[in-house]
CSV table of C-alpha atoms and ligand atoms in Angstrom, one decimal:
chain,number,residue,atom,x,y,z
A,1,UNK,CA,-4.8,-6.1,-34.8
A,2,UNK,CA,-1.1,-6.2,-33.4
A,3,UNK,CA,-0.9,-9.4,-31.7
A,4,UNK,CA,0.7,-9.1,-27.9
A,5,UNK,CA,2.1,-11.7,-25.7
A,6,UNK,CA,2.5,-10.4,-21.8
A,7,UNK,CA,4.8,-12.8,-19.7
A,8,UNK,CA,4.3,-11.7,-15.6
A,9,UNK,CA,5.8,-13.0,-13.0
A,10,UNK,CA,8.0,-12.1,-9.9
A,11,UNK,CA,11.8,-11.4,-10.0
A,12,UNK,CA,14.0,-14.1,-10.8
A,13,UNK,CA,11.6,-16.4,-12.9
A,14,UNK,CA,13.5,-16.3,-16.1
A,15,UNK,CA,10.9,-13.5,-17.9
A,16,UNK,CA,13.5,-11.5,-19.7
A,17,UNK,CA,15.4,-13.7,-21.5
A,18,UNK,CA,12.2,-15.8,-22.5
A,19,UNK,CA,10.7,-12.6,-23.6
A,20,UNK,CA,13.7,-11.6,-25.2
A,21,UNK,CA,14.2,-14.8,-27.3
A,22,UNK,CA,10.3,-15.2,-28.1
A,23,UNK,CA,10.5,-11.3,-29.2
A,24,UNK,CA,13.8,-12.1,-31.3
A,25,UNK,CA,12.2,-15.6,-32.8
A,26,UNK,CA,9.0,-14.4,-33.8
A,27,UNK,CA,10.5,-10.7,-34.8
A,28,UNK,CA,8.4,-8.8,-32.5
A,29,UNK,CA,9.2,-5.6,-30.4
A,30,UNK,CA,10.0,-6.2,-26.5
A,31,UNK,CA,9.1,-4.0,-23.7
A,32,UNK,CA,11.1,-4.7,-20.6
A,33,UNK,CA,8.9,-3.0,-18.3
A,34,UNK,CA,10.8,-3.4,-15.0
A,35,UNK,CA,13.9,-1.1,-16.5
A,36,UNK,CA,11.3,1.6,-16.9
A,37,UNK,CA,10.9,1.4,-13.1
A,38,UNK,CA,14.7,0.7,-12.5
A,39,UNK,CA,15.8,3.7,-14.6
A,40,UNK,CA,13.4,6.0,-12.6
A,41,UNK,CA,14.6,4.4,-9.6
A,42,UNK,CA,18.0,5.1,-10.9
A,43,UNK,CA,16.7,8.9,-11.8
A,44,UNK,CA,15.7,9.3,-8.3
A,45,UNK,CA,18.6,8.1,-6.6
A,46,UNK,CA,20.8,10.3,-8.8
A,47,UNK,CA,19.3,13.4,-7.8
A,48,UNK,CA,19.1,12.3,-4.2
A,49,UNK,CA,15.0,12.4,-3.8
A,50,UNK,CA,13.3,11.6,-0.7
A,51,UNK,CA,11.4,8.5,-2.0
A,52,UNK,CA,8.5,9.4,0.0
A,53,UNK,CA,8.1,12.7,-1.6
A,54,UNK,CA,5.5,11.6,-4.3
A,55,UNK,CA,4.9,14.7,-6.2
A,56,UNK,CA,9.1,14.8,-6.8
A,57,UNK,CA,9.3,11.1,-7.9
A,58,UNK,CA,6.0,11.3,-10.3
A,59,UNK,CA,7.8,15.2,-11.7
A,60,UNK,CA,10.8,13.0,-12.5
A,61,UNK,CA,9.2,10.3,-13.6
A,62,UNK,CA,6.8,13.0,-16.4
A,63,UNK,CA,10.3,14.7,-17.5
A,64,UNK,CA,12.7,11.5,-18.0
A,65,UNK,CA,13.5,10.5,-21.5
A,66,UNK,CA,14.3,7.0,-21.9
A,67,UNK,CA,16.1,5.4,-25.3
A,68,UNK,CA,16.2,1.7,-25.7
A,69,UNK,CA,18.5,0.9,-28.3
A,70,UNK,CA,19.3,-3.1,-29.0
A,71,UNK,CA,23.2,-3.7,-30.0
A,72,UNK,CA,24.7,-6.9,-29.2
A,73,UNK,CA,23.1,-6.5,-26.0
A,74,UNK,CA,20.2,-4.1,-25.1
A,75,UNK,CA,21.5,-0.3,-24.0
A,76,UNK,CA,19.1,1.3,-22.3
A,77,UNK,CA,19.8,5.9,-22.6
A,78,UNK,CA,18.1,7.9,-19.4
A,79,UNK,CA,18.3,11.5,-20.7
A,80,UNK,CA,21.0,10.4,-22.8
A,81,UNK,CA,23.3,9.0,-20.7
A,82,UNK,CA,23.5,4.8,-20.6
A,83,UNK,CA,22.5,3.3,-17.6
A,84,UNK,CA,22.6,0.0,-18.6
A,85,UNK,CA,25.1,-1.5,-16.1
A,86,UNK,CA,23.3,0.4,-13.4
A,87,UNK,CA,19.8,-1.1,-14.6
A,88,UNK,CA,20.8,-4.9,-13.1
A,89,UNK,CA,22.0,-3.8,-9.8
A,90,UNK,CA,20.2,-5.1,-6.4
A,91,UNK,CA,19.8,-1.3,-5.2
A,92,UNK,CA,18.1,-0.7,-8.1
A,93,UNK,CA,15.3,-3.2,-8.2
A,94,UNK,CA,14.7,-2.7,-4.5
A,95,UNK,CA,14.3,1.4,-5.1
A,96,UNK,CA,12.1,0.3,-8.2
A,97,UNK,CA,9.7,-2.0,-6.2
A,98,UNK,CA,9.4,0.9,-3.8
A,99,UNK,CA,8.2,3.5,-6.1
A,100,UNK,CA,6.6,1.3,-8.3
A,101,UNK,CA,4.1,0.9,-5.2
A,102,UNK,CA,2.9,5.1,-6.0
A,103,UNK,CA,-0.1,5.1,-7.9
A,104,UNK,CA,0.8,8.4,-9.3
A,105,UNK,CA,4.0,6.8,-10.7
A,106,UNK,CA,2.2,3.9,-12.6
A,107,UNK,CA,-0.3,6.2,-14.1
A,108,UNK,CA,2.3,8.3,-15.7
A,109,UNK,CA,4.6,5.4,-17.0
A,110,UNK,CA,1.2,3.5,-18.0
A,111,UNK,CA,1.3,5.5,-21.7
A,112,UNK,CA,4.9,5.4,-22.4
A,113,UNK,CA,4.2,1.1,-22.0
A,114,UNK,CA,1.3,1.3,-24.1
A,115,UNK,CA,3.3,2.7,-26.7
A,116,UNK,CA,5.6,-0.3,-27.6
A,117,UNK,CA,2.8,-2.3,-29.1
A,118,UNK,CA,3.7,-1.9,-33.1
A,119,UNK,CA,3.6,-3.7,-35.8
A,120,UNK,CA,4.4,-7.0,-36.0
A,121,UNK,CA,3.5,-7.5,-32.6
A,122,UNK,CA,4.9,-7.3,-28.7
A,123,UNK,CA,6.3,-9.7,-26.1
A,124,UNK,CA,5.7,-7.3,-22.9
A,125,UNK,CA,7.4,-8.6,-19.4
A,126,UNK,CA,6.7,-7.4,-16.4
A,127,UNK,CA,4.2,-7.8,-13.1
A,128,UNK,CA,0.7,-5.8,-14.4
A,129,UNK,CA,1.2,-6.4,-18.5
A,130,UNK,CA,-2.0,-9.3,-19.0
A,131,UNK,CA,-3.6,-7.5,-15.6
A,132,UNK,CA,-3.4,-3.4,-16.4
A,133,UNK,CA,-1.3,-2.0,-19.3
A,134,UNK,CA,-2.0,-4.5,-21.9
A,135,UNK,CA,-5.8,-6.7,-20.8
A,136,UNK,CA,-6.6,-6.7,-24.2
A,137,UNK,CA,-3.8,-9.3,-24.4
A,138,UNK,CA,-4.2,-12.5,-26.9
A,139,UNK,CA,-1.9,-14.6,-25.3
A,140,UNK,CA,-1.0,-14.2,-21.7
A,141,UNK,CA,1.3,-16.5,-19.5
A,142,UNK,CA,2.4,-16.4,-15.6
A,143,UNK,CA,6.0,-17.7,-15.2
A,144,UNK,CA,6.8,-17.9,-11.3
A,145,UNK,CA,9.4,-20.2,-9.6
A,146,UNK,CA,10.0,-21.0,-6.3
A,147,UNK,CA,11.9,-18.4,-4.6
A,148,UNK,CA,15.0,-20.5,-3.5
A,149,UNK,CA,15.6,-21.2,-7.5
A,150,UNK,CA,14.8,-17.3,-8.4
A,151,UNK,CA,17.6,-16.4,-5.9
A,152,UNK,CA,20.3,-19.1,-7.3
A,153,UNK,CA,19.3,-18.1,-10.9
A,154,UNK,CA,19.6,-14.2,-9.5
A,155,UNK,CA,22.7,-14.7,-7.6
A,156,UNK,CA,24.6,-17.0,-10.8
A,157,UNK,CA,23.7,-13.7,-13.6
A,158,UNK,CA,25.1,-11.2,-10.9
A,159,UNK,CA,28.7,-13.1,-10.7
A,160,UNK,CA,28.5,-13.7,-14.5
A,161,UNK,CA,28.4,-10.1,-14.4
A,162,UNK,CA,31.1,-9.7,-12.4
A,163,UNK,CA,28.8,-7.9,-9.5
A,164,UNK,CA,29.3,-8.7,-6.1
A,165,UNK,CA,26.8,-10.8,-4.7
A,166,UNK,CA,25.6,-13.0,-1.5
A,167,UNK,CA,22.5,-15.8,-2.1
A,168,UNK,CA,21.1,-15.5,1.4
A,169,UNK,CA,20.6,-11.6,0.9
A,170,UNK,CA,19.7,-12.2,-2.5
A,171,UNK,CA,17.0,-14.6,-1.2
A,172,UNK,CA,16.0,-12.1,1.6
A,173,UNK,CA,15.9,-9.3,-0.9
A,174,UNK,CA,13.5,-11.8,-3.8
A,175,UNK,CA,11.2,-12.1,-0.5
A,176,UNK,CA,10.8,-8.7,0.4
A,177,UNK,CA,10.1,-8.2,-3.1
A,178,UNK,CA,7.7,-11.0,-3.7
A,179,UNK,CA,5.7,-9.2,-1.1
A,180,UNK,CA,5.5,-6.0,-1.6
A,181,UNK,CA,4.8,-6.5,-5.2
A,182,UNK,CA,1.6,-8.8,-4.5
A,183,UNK,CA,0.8,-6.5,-1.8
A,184,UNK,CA,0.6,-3.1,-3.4
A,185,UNK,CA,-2.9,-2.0,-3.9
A,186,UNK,CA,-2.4,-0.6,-7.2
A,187,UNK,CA,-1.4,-3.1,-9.7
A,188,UNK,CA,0.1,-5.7,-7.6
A,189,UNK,CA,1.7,-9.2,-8.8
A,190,UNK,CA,-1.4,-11.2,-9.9
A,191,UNK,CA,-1.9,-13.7,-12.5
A,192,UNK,CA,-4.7,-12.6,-15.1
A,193,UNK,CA,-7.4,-14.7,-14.6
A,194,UNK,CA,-6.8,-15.8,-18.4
A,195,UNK,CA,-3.2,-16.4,-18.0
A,196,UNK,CA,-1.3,-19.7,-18.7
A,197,UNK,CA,0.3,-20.8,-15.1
A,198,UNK,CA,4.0,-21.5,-16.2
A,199,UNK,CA,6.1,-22.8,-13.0
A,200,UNK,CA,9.7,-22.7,-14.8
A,201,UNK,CA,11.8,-24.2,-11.3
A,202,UNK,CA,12.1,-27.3,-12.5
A,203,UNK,CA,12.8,-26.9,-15.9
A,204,UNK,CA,15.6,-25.1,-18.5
A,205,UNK,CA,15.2,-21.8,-20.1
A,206,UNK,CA,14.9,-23.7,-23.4
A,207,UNK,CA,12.5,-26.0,-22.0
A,208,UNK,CA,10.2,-22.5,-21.0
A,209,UNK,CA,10.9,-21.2,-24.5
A,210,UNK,CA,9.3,-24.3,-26.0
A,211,UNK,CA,6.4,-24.4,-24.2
A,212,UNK,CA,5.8,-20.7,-24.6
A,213,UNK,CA,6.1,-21.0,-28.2
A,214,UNK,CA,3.5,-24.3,-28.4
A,215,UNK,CA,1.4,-22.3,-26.3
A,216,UNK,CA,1.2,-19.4,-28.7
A,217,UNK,CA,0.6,-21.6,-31.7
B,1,C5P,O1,11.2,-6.9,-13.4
B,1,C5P,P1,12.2,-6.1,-12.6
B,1,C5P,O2,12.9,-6.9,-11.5
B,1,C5P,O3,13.2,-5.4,-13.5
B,1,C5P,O4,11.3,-5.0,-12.0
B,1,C5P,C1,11.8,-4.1,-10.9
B,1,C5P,C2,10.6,-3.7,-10.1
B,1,C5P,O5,9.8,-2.8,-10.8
B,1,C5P,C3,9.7,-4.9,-9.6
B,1,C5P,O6,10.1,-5.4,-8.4
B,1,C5P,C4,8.4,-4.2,-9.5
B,1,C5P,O7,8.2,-3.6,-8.2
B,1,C5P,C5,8.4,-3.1,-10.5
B,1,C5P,N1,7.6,-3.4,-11.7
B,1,C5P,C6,6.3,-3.2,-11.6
B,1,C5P,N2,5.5,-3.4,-12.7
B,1,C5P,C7,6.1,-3.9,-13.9
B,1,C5P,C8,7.5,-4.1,-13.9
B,1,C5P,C9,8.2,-3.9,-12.8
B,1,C5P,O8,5.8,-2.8,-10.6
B,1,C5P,N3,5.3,-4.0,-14.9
C-alpha cells in the first residue's frame, strides 16, 4: 500500500511549502495540484479561449502535456515550453478557480492526479485531494487561515518575487476565491470529514511542519 498524505485548504494557507518540505523530509513524491489548473488556465489564455466555451477548455485540457521537473526549484513544462514564472501570477489563479468550477474539466484532470501516487508514497495539496481524487487517503489534514493572514502571506511571496502587487486586491481576490471554491458544486473546498483541522494563522511554517509531521507519526 503507498501511503498518501492530502493537505487541503484554500489559497494562501501555507499548503505548498508544507507539502513540499514534508514530501522532501519523508522522500515522497508531491503533486501540486493547483498548477495543473493554473497551467490549463495558462493554456487557455494562450490560445485566447472563451472561458465559457466548455467543450474548448475540456479539448485543451485532454491534449495538454504537462512535465514537472524538480531543479533547485520546481519547473513546471506545458507542451514543452516552461511556464513556471507564469504559474504564480494573480491572473492565473483567478482563470484557474474559474474553470476549475467545469465538471467536465475535473473529470479529465482527475486521472492525470491519480497518477502521482508511487512508491514511496505522496504528499498531494490542493482543495478535493482527502475529498475526491485521493478518499482512500491514510492521513488527511485541513490547513486554512484567516483570510487577512492568507493575503499578507500572498502579497509578501509576490514582492519576494519581484511581481507587482497590492494587499487590498490581493485580499479581495483570496475572497472571491474562498467563495467560489466552497461554492462550486462539483468538488468544492470542504474538509474530509476525517481530516485533521490545522488553523496555521497564528503560527510559523516550521511550527505547521511539526505538527504535520507528529500528526503522521
Ligand atoms: O492551489 P492553487 O491556488 O494553485 O489553485 C488554483 C485554483 O485551482 C484554486 O483556486 C482552485 O479553484 C483550483 N483547484 C481546484 N482543485 C484542486 C487544486 C486547485 O479546484 N485540487
Amino acid at each position: 500500500m503507498i501511503p498518501v498524505l492530502t493537505i487541503d485548504g484554500p489559497s494562501g494557507a501555507g499548503k505548498g511549502t508544507v507539502s513540499r518540505a514534508i514530501a522532501h523530509q519523508l522522500g515522497w513524491h508531491y503533486l501540486d495540484s493547483g498548477s495543473i489548473y493554473r497551467a490549463l488556465a495558462i493554456a487557455c489564455l494562450a490560445q485566447k479561449i472563451a472561458l465559457e466555451d466548455v467543450s474548448a477548455v475540456v479539448e485543451i485540457a485532454q491534449s495538454m502535456t504537462l512535465a514537472f521537473e524538480c531543479k533547485e526549484a520546481l519547473v513546471v513544462l506545458l507542451d514543452g515550453e516552461d511556464i513556471t514564472h507564469q504559474l504564480s501570477m494573480e491572473t492565473t489563479g483567478n482563470t484557474a478557480s474559474i474553470i476549475a468550477a467545469i465538471p467536465e474539466v475535473r473529470a479529465v484532470l482527475l486521472q492525470k492526479q491519480k497518477d502521482f501516487k508511487q512508491p514511496q508514497g505522496l504528499v498531494a495539496d490542493g482543495r478535493d485531494m482527502g475529498t475526491v481524487v485521493f478518499p482512500e487517503a491514510e492521513y488527511k489534514i485541513y490547513l486554512t487561515a484567516t483570510a487577512m493572514k492568507r493575503a499578507k502571506r500572498r502579497y509578501k511571496q509576490l514582492i519576494e518575487k519581484g511581481i507587482d502587487a497590492n494587499l487590498s486586491e490581493i485580499t479581495k481576490e483570496i475572497k472571491n476565491r474562498d467563495k467560489r471554491d466552497t461554492e462550486r458544486k462539483v468538488a468544492p473546498l470542504v474538509p474530509a470529514s476525517d481530516a485533521f483541522y490545522l488553523d496555521s494563522s497564528d503560527l510559523s511554517i516550521e511550527q505547521v511542519i511539526e505538527k504535520v509531521l507528529n500528526f503522521i507519526q
